[in-house]
Amino acid sequence: MPKRKCKFSVKLQKKYTCFRRGRDDFEGECMICKPGTFVSVACKGGLNLQSHVDSEKHKRAIQGEASFLTDFFVKPGSSLEDEVTAAEGTFAFHTVKHHNNYNMMVCTSGPLRTTFPDYDIARIFSSAKTKTEAIVNSVLAPDCLENVLKSIEENEVDFCGVSTGGSDHGSVKVFPIVIRYFDWKSGGLQSKIIEMQSQPNESADTISSYVKETLDSKGLLNKCIAFTGDNCNTMFGGMPWDSEGRDVFAKLKNELDNKTLIGVECPAHILNNCVQQAAETLDLDVEGILFRIYQYFHIYRVRTGQLKEYCEFVDIEYKQLLSHNKTRWLSLFPSIARLIHLFPAVKAFFLSQNKPPTVLKNFFEHEFSDVYLLHLQSLMSIFHSNILELERENNSVVEVLKVLLCVHNMLTERKRNNFMCLKVKSLLAEKRKHGLSAECDKFCAEVNSLYDRCIEYLEKWMEPMKEFSCFMWMSLSESLEWDKVESSMKFLLDRHVSIDYGKCFDQFFNLRKFVNQYKGDDEFINLQAHQKWAKYFETSENMCQSELLKIAQFFFAIVPHNANVERIFSLMQSQWSKEGGNLPFESLRSILLVQYNYEHFTCKEFHAYLLSNKQLLNKIRSTEK
């Protein structure tokens, strides 16, 4: 008598969930293996199904299925989910840090999946333009600002300085607000953007209210002890400063109810304006000539091609002429140097034209045109190198003052010695031989007037900076004397900052001991002032810090120049150019906050930072962004 067949029962299906009913009651179909994989249960029932489950074929199918599902689903809260989120956040940071266009992310996910097919994170990674922009705008930018304010509070930073300036982009007037403070636990001086908004106009009322409201909203109003801006009349009212309170600085003093608020006009602008003002005493308008020559060639291929031919004829390597902008501190020197390099070819070009511009024709026909250029280049070399030194990001106000004093001393010595470079002297000697002695004497008189105007202008605009000379000892580059510290304490006392005299005296001698151990140490000597002080606080005990830390925090909060704001403008123009001007302002603001405030992070370090911050990862994953 034949044995009764087993059926694929409900009981078997509950036990072996990867099976469903097959073509009849005596079969089960495996849903893991490829479609059409039927297993007969007629003979042994559940044993047949178990035999299939234990087979190598079924195990390989399970692995393949798991891999397939992983491409689309990640278990919430798993380490893989965190890795994927951190990767998406890091790529967003990478895009911003390296000034890339968001459109780059459109084709990033696909190549990652195909290039690294065996890497789970690459297969799951999914962040194109829209998501990347959302991560930067809604997560990274707020986080970097939150970290700034958090570090100020946690590290007990009592003082900060603020700087701002305006830049136009079409009809949009953009004003970033940058604060500066000393936090030795974070490495010393910190410069951070706390806000960047467009304003309807550039009036003193608008700017001062905007600065005050921003400081108030960030909880920094009572910590602000200094304001820095460029040298336009809107900011400080000219020299002498406006006594009627119509400029931003005066209005801020009133709105902050801080009559001792310190104002610093940008010394980089002072040096730039100094040489421009002095150049106006010359018989030739060299700046105007540079601008006209550049405009004559820069968009005209035919003219540029002809100039290249003249360069070949006089055996000079052609290099593109450079533009000079009156408001850009470092553009005049390279512009003059480039024209001097091309001078024989450019002169021959214009004098060979049938109807050249009259101003340029007169310039190149002038017997002393090359002499003027060479002397102005020699003078500009002083300003160019010192502006580079002055505008370093983390300079202190005394380091800037030292640069200004250095420029003043060099100009004074040049005037005293009637200094002209050897090339100029050689050309003057040749011209005297050709009967141009009167013209040479006139040029020498102009050189003296040039030095006089430079020195006069510099002394006038340096005067407000001299009040900071009581802090010269804080550069820690000379022997320390207690009486110099006392003058700093008086400066602070006049601004309602109290210092415990006895504690400060004891702490000072500990500082002097620290400095003396680095005598002759070039590595320490070459550090910036804030780095030396950070090093001291890192190695000293808390009992040796309180009063000196208060002095250091106040001193380093004084913003010595507006170069950091100018750097932000450069970043802004670069980013807007990359996006073809179509980047929404909110996205631009977020990009600059991340670029500037997180500049200390490498992409690798930022990835580690994200992985260590579960809350930030959750924000990146959140649909609220």
XYZ file of C-alpha atoms in Angstrom:
625
model
C 0.000 0.000 0.000
C 1.547 3.347 -1.063
C 2.640 5.809 1.667
C 0.537 8.999 2.000
C 2.211 12.144 0.572
C 3.103 15.118 2.814
C 1.592 18.518 2.027
C 2.945 22.089 2.319
C 0.855 23.005 5.338
C 0.280 26.274 7.183
C 2.359 24.852 10.022
C 5.341 24.322 7.697
C 4.994 27.839 6.247
C 5.122 29.390 9.729
C 8.275 27.438 10.529
C 9.994 28.098 7.205
C 9.013 31.691 6.454
C 11.148 31.968 3.326
C 8.836 29.514 1.550
C 5.394 29.911 0.084
C 2.995 27.409 -1.576
C 4.350 26.048 -4.842
C 2.582 24.833 -7.965
C 0.500 22.405 -5.892
C -0.057 21.339 -2.299
C 3.027 19.111 -2.323
C 5.600 21.859 -3.138
C 7.038 24.957 -1.525
C 8.700 27.803 -3.475
C 11.804 29.436 -2.001
C 11.475 33.222 -2.059
C 15.195 33.761 -1.388
C 16.577 31.770 -4.289
C 15.884 32.672 -7.889
C 12.216 32.562 -9.005
C 10.974 29.041 -9.841
C 13.004 27.274 -7.148
C 10.470 24.629 -6.045
C 11.121 22.087 -3.295
C 8.957 18.972 -3.046
C 7.734 18.066 0.443
C 5.821 14.965 -0.671
C 8.349 12.455 0.709
C 9.868 13.928 3.880
C 7.835 17.058 4.545
C 9.770 19.590 6.650
C 13.023 17.661 6.249
C 12.971 18.468 2.523
C 12.659 22.191 3.294
C 15.402 22.031 5.946
C 17.710 20.266 3.499
C 17.253 23.134 1.027
C 17.805 25.769 3.708
C 21.111 24.099 4.657
C 22.328 23.927 1.049
C 25.202 26.124 -0.219
C 22.995 27.381 -3.014
C 20.459 28.817 -0.557
C 23.183 30.371 1.637
C 24.706 32.171 -1.354
C 21.256 33.473 -2.240
C 20.813 34.817 1.307
C 24.102 36.746 1.074
C 23.110 38.203 -2.268
C 19.701 39.233 -0.950
C 21.248 40.945 2.071
C 23.618 42.869 -0.185
C 20.746 43.904 -2.434
C 18.656 45.168 0.466
C 21.585 47.042 1.976
C 21.770 49.149 -1.173
C 18.408 50.664 -0.292
C 17.792 50.212 3.422
C 19.973 50.924 6.435
C 19.022 49.836 9.894
C 18.228 52.962 11.945
C 20.769 53.617 14.684
C 23.336 51.266 13.171
C 26.994 52.158 12.769
C 26.522 51.878 9.004
C 23.845 54.568 9.106
C 26.222 56.871 10.998
C 29.033 56.168 8.519
C 26.801 57.006 5.555
C 25.522 60.202 7.189
C 29.056 61.257 8.125
C 30.148 60.668 4.526
C 27.330 62.863 3.203
C 28.156 65.597 5.725
C 31.865 65.397 4.929
C 31.257 65.678 1.182
C 29.106 68.750 1.841
C 31.950 70.246 3.888
C 34.503 69.220 1.247
C 32.483 70.949 -1.474
C 32.389 74.192 0.504
C 35.953 74.118 1.843
C 37.488 73.682 -1.591
C 35.242 76.313 -3.216
C 33.482 73.839 -5.485
C 30.122 74.379 -7.143
C 27.157 72.502 -5.660
C 26.468 71.110 -9.146
C 29.528 68.903 -8.670
C 27.494 66.754 -6.280
C 24.954 65.871 -8.979
C 27.258 63.225 -10.418
C 29.097 62.202 -7.249
C 26.859 59.415 -5.914
C 26.864 57.426 -9.174
C 30.658 57.236 -9.611
C 31.047 56.297 -5.940
C 28.698 53.322 -6.359
C 30.338 52.100 -9.551
C 33.917 52.736 -8.406
C 33.485 51.064 -5.014
C 30.805 48.388 -5.620
C 31.906 46.313 -2.622
C 31.845 49.248 -0.196
C 28.485 49.525 1.593
C 28.845 53.264 2.365
C 29.510 54.090 -1.293
C 26.533 52.013 -2.448
C 24.167 53.772 -0.050
C 25.638 57.288 -0.316
C 22.994 59.582 -1.771
C 23.614 63.324 -1.626
C 23.220 65.432 -4.751
C 23.016 69.215 -5.143
C 19.801 69.901 -3.220
C 20.634 67.686 -0.247
C 24.207 68.989 -0.030
C 23.014 72.580 -0.047
C 20.435 71.745 2.636
C 23.104 70.141 4.841
C 25.298 73.243 4.604
C 22.453 75.729 5.115
C 20.515 73.951 7.856
C 23.154 71.952 9.727
C 26.791 72.942 9.191
C 26.374 76.739 9.176
C 24.257 76.843 12.356
C 26.623 74.356 13.999
C 29.767 76.407 13.337
C 28.100 79.535 14.731
C 26.791 77.647 17.755
C 30.285 76.310 18.450
C 31.750 79.833 18.411
C 29.269 81.136 20.981
C 29.563 77.956 23.046
C 33.373 78.174 23.231
C 33.186 81.838 24.303
C 30.863 80.906 27.153
C 32.551 77.681 28.255
C 36.091 79.096 28.143
C 35.051 82.260 29.994
C 36.079 84.749 27.324
C 35.253 88.187 28.758
C 36.136 90.475 25.837
C 35.760 90.587 22.081
C 36.214 93.097 19.285
C 34.028 93.532 16.223
C 34.722 94.599 12.653
C 32.592 95.056 9.571
C 32.559 96.557 6.111
C 30.346 96.675 3.058
C 30.653 95.195 -0.409
C 28.267 95.585 -3.329
C 27.139 92.752 -5.551
C 24.812 94.355 -8.027
C 22.035 95.904 -5.966
C 22.868 93.807 -2.886
C 24.949 95.468 -0.155
C 26.554 92.777 1.989
C 27.900 93.385 5.499
C 29.680 90.528 7.300
C 30.224 90.978 11.033
C 33.435 89.430 12.347
C 34.377 89.088 15.998
C 37.833 88.558 17.403
C 38.705 87.122 20.803
C 41.504 85.340 22.632
C 40.907 81.725 23.662
C 44.146 80.003 24.579
C 42.378 76.650 24.903
C 41.587 76.840 21.181
C 45.105 77.902 20.199
C 45.039 81.659 20.812
C 43.435 84.356 18.701
C 40.120 83.490 17.059
C 38.441 85.386 14.227
C 34.883 84.272 13.414
C 31.927 85.435 11.347
C 28.834 85.753 13.526
C 26.507 87.256 10.924
C 26.305 88.291 7.300
C 23.273 90.124 5.976
C 22.398 92.525 3.203
C 21.354 96.031 4.215
C 19.149 98.545 2.374
C 21.832 101.263 2.489
C 25.270 102.137 3.854
C 24.285 104.889 6.273
C 25.882 105.124 9.706
C 22.494 104.611 11.387
C 21.826 101.407 9.461
C 25.266 99.885 10.031
C 25.500 100.779 13.728
C 22.011 99.401 14.449
C 22.824 96.221 12.534
C 26.062 95.694 14.496
C 24.373 96.378 17.835
C 21.411 94.077 17.134
C 23.738 91.285 16.018
C 25.934 91.535 19.116
C 22.841 91.664 21.310
C 21.250 88.603 19.702
C 24.461 86.598 20.191
C 24.884 87.666 23.820
C 28.095 89.592 23.072
C 26.951 93.161 23.648
C 28.599 93.544 27.057
C 31.790 91.820 25.912
C 32.506 94.158 22.976
C 35.371 96.565 23.751
C 36.605 97.572 20.269
C 35.348 98.367 16.770
C 37.308 98.322 13.518
C 36.279 99.327 10.015
C 37.758 100.701 6.848
C 38.753 104.353 6.569
C 35.675 105.698 4.822
C 33.977 108.662 6.500
C 30.882 106.582 7.253
C 32.843 104.439 9.696
C 34.904 107.043 11.586
C 34.028 110.436 10.131
C 37.497 111.233 8.827
C 40.478 112.690 10.668
C 40.025 114.152 13.221
C 37.160 111.889 14.225
C 33.669 113.327 13.971
C 32.838 114.986 17.291
C 29.135 115.246 16.447
C 28.589 111.496 16.397
C 27.434 111.041 12.816
C 29.638 108.048 11.991
C 29.265 104.344 12.812
C 31.887 104.353 15.572
C 30.364 107.312 17.418
C 26.852 105.900 17.124
C 28.038 102.515 18.397
C 29.559 104.169 21.459
C 26.178 105.717 22.175
C 24.082 102.652 21.361
C 26.326 100.322 23.361
C 26.440 102.920 26.146
C 30.205 102.448 26.152
C 32.094 105.740 26.094
C 35.404 103.872 26.300
C 34.788 101.768 23.180
C 38.079 101.571 21.281
C 38.116 102.509 17.604
C 40.775 101.327 15.156
C 40.918 102.565 11.580
C 42.373 99.957 9.252
C 46.156 100.558 8.993
C 46.324 98.648 5.712
C 44.051 101.314 4.252
C 46.289 103.954 5.850
C 49.388 102.649 4.067
C 47.485 102.246 0.814
C 46.107 105.785 1.001
C 49.483 107.131 2.098
C 51.264 106.226 -1.121
C 48.269 107.258 -3.228
C 48.130 110.679 -1.588
C 51.878 111.114 -1.988
C 51.818 110.086 -5.661
C 49.538 113.039 -6.357
C 52.515 115.362 -5.794
C 54.240 113.936 -8.883
C 54.145 115.662 -12.241
C 52.775 112.495 -13.862
C 49.607 110.645 -12.826
C 51.130 107.171 -12.756
C 48.018 105.482 -11.335
C 45.848 106.987 -14.057
C 48.331 105.891 -16.713
C 48.359 102.315 -15.408
C 44.570 102.181 -15.533
C 44.360 103.608 -19.073
C 47.009 101.245 -20.449
C 45.257 98.236 -18.930
C 41.883 99.329 -20.301
C 43.400 99.863 -23.745
C 44.485 96.217 -24.034
C 42.554 93.941 -21.707
C 39.571 93.041 -23.953
C 41.105 93.696 -27.371
C 42.739 90.673 -28.994
C 44.099 92.560 -31.991
C 45.850 95.176 -29.854
C 47.223 92.470 -27.561
C 48.471 90.531 -30.578
C 50.259 93.615 -31.884
C 51.835 94.212 -28.468
C 53.136 90.635 -28.475
C 54.824 91.341 -31.811
C 56.524 94.408 -30.327
C 57.687 92.271 -27.389
C 59.285 89.828 -29.815
C 60.913 92.699 -31.686
C 62.569 94.161 -28.554
C 63.287 90.648 -27.193
C 61.025 90.812 -24.132
C 58.837 87.975 -22.887
C 55.203 89.026 -23.133
C 53.211 89.001 -19.908
C 49.676 90.209 -19.446
C 49.307 93.753 -18.135
C 47.810 93.931 -14.652
C 44.907 95.988 -13.407
C 45.178 98.334 -10.441
C 42.282 99.044 -8.111
C 42.527 102.070 -5.826
C 40.816 100.246 -2.962
C 42.992 97.124 -3.153
C 46.125 97.470 -1.095
C 48.438 95.118 -2.958
C 47.625 95.785 -6.614
C 49.738 98.882 -7.381
C 53.189 97.353 -6.908
C 52.744 94.341 -9.258
C 50.965 96.573 -11.775
C 53.934 98.974 -11.912
C 56.425 96.094 -12.007
C 54.633 94.534 -14.986
C 54.574 97.820 -16.936
C 58.293 98.347 -16.252
C 58.982 94.854 -17.583
C 57.064 95.613 -20.795
C 57.999 99.298 -20.984
C 60.146 99.263 -24.177
C 57.505 97.291 -26.083
C 54.521 99.284 -24.766
C 56.266 102.588 -25.456
C 57.168 101.548 -28.998
C 53.592 100.355 -29.569
C 51.905 103.634 -28.585
C 54.416 105.908 -30.312
C 53.946 103.967 -33.553
C 50.150 104.399 -33.569
C 48.562 106.958 -35.883
C 46.111 108.275 -33.293
C 46.985 106.932 -29.845
C 45.167 108.295 -26.756
C 46.614 111.745 -26.091
C 47.293 111.076 -22.405
C 49.257 107.915 -23.180
C 51.090 109.554 -26.075
C 52.188 112.423 -23.811
C 53.272 109.982 -21.109
C 55.528 107.927 -23.372
C 56.951 111.057 -25.021
C 57.864 112.412 -21.592
C 61.627 112.210 -21.040
C 61.193 111.015 -17.472
C 58.306 108.547 -17.787
C 60.498 105.517 -17.067
C 62.223 107.375 -14.214
C 58.893 108.083 -12.511
C 57.871 104.445 -12.841
C 61.136 103.139 -11.426
C 61.128 105.484 -8.453
C 57.497 104.789 -7.620
C 58.228 101.060 -7.834
C 61.108 101.531 -5.391
C 58.838 103.415 -2.995
C 56.005 100.914 -3.395
C 58.305 98.044 -2.442
C 58.321 99.434 1.116
C 54.552 99.613 1.305
C 53.930 96.314 -0.471
C 56.100 94.177 1.806
C 54.898 95.895 4.964
C 51.223 95.666 4.041
C 51.743 91.925 3.585
C 53.292 91.787 7.047
C 50.649 94.040 8.562
C 47.571 92.221 7.282
C 48.447 88.801 8.694
C 45.258 87.306 10.082
C 46.266 87.004 13.731
C 48.430 90.070 14.217
C 48.016 91.981 17.450
C 47.640 95.735 17.561
C 51.253 96.212 18.738
C 52.585 94.041 15.919
C 50.694 96.285 13.510
C 51.992 99.402 15.271
C 55.551 98.092 14.904
C 55.003 97.730 11.150
C 53.743 101.314 10.890
C 56.706 102.600 12.891
C 59.044 100.598 10.664
C 57.557 102.182 7.521
C 57.815 105.627 9.097
C 61.487 105.069 9.977
C 62.329 103.838 6.471
C 60.638 106.829 4.855
C 62.421 109.221 7.216
C 65.801 107.674 6.397
C 65.097 107.765 2.671
C 64.222 111.443 2.855
C 67.264 112.263 4.982
C 69.556 110.565 2.462
C 67.687 111.745 -0.667
C 67.365 108.076 -1.545
C 66.822 106.964 -5.135
C 67.561 103.494 -6.467
C 70.717 102.974 -8.543
C 68.760 102.564 -11.776
C 67.085 105.946 -11.280
C 70.407 107.606 -10.431
C 71.954 106.097 -13.555
C 69.139 107.393 -15.772
C 69.366 110.858 -14.195
C 73.117 110.957 -14.835
C 72.533 110.132 -18.510
C 69.880 112.824 -18.835
C 72.163 115.442 -17.275
C 74.725 114.592 -19.951
C 72.059 115.331 -22.545
C 71.397 118.803 -21.141
C 68.383 118.001 -18.950
C 69.860 119.157 -15.640
C 66.949 121.476 -14.851
C 64.460 118.684 -15.427
C 66.550 116.357 -13.248
C 66.598 118.921 -10.428
C 62.833 119.273 -10.743
C 62.430 115.506 -10.450
C 64.658 115.393 -7.350
C 62.523 118.104 -5.769
C 59.425 116.038 -6.506
C 61.049 113.040 -4.831
C 61.586 115.084 -1.665
C 57.981 116.289 -1.784
C 56.884 112.689 -2.243
C 58.698 111.620 0.937
C 57.382 114.653 2.825
C 53.782 113.884 1.891
C 54.170 110.201 2.833
C 55.634 111.031 6.239
C 53.089 113.771 6.922
C 50.130 111.551 6.041
C 51.461 108.579 7.984
C 52.143 110.605 11.134
C 48.659 112.103 11.026
C 46.863 108.753 10.745
C 49.218 106.857 13.061
C 48.517 109.163 15.981
C 45.435 107.292 17.317
C 47.377 104.018 17.194
C 50.068 105.318 19.535
C 47.811 104.920 22.563
C 48.448 101.182 22.258
C 52.202 101.609 22.756
C 51.657 100.825 26.455
C 51.101 97.216 25.357
C 54.391 96.852 23.472
C 55.702 94.507 26.156
C 52.982 91.999 25.261
C 54.815 90.976 22.103
C 57.138 89.123 24.550
C 60.040 89.889 22.235
C 61.978 92.115 24.655
C 62.944 91.989 28.316
C 59.936 92.418 30.594
C 59.754 95.290 33.084
C 57.025 95.780 35.682
C 56.597 99.512 35.014
C 55.495 98.700 31.450
C 52.824 96.383 32.811
C 51.654 99.154 35.132
C 51.027 101.457 32.169
C 48.842 98.749 30.602
C 46.920 98.374 33.844
C 46.240 102.122 33.876
C 44.954 101.882 30.283
C 42.557 99.132 31.372
C 41.503 100.936 34.535
C 40.531 103.983 32.451
C 38.191 101.611 30.601
C 36.667 100.202 33.781
C 38.598 96.915 33.691
C 39.956 96.217 37.157
C 43.130 94.203 37.720
C 44.212 92.855 41.111
C 47.543 94.639 41.566
C 49.103 92.088 43.926
C 48.070 89.023 41.949
C 49.212 90.594 38.690
C 52.617 91.411 40.211
C 53.150 87.790 41.276
C 51.921 86.424 37.941
C 54.160 88.832 36.026
C 57.317 87.366 37.536
C 56.170 83.882 36.631
C 55.666 85.147 33.061
C 59.140 86.683 33.010
C 60.629 83.378 34.138
C 58.747 81.645 31.308
C 59.994 84.127 28.677
C 63.602 83.994 29.887
C 63.778 80.242 29.317
C 63.181 80.859 25.589
C 65.944 83.425 25.118
C 67.794 82.624 21.907
C 65.093 80.148 20.835
C 64.358 81.221 17.247
C 61.267 79.047 17.017
C 59.678 80.825 19.994
C 60.915 84.267 18.928
C 59.313 83.882 15.489
C 55.895 83.025 16.926
C 53.166 85.650 16.747
C 52.348 87.346 20.050
C 49.096 85.445 20.588
C 50.888 82.118 20.059
C 53.467 82.984 22.717
C 50.732 83.861 25.183
C 48.767 80.715 24.387
C 51.932 78.719 25.025
C 52.378 80.436 28.381
C 48.824 79.713 29.536
C 49.128 76.090 28.387
C 52.175 75.529 30.585
C 51.256 77.652 33.620
C 49.063 76.794 36.588
C 45.668 78.429 37.103
C 46.947 80.530 39.998
C 49.394 82.185 37.570
C 46.757 83.101 35.022
C 43.785 85.141 36.249
C 45.028 88.749 35.933
C 47.374 88.193 33.008
C 44.604 86.307 31.209
C 42.269 89.262 31.709
C 44.896 91.610 30.230
C 45.553 89.231 27.323
C 41.860 88.773 26.537
C 41.310 92.541 26.466
C 44.446 93.308 24.469
C 43.955 90.656 21.784
C 40.270 91.560 21.382
C 41.366 94.868 19.825
C 41.022 94.233 16.080
C 44.137 95.823 14.504
C 42.952 95.879 10.868
C 40.016 95.153 8.595
C 41.879 92.661 6.405
C 39.814 89.707 7.628
C 36.623 91.367 6.381
C 38.334 92.007 3.044
C 39.233 88.307 2.853
C 35.571 87.456 3.280
C 34.733 89.773 0.370
C 37.270 87.920 -1.777
C 35.714 84.571 -0.825
C 32.266 85.980 -1.531
C 33.118 87.296 -4.993
C 34.865 84.049 -5.876
C 31.876 81.953 -4.796
C 29.335 84.143 -6.548
C 31.423 84.022 -9.730
C 31.561 80.212 -9.630
C 27.786 80.055 -9.332
C 27.272 82.564 -12.142
C 25.606 84.975 -9.725
C 22.665 82.580 -9.253
C 23.532 81.451 -5.739
C 20.798 82.440 -3.253
C 22.051 84.845 -0.607
C 21.159 82.460 2.231
C 23.331 79.762 0.633
C 26.186 82.225 0.164
C 25.941 83.231 3.825
C 26.072 79.587 4.936
C 29.013 78.784 2.667
C 31.067 81.686 4.028
C 30.229 80.835 7.636
C 31.476 77.278 7.112
C 34.521 78.277 5.046
C 35.681 80.921 7.508
C 34.660 79.536 10.893
C 35.728 75.961 10.129
C 38.922 76.793 8.247
C 40.958 74.964 10.912
C 39.349 71.639 9.924
C 40.767 69.398 7.218
C 38.199 67.198 5.479
C 39.586 64.152 7.283
C 39.334 65.881 10.663
C 35.807 67.042 9.898
C 34.748 63.456 9.139
C 36.049 62.386 12.546
C 34.246 65.355 14.125
C 30.941 64.269 12.586
C 31.334 60.657 13.710
C 31.933 61.846 17.270
C 28.842 64.070 17.248
C 25.701 61.925 17.278
C 23.428 64.953 17.600
C 24.870 66.510 14.455
C 24.462 63.243 12.533
C 20.808 63.138 13.547
C 20.346 66.691 12.271
C 21.855 65.742 8.904
C 19.462 62.788 8.676
C 16.504 64.836 9.827
C 13.823 65.726 7.307
C 13.523 69.127 9.011
C 16.573 70.426 7.175
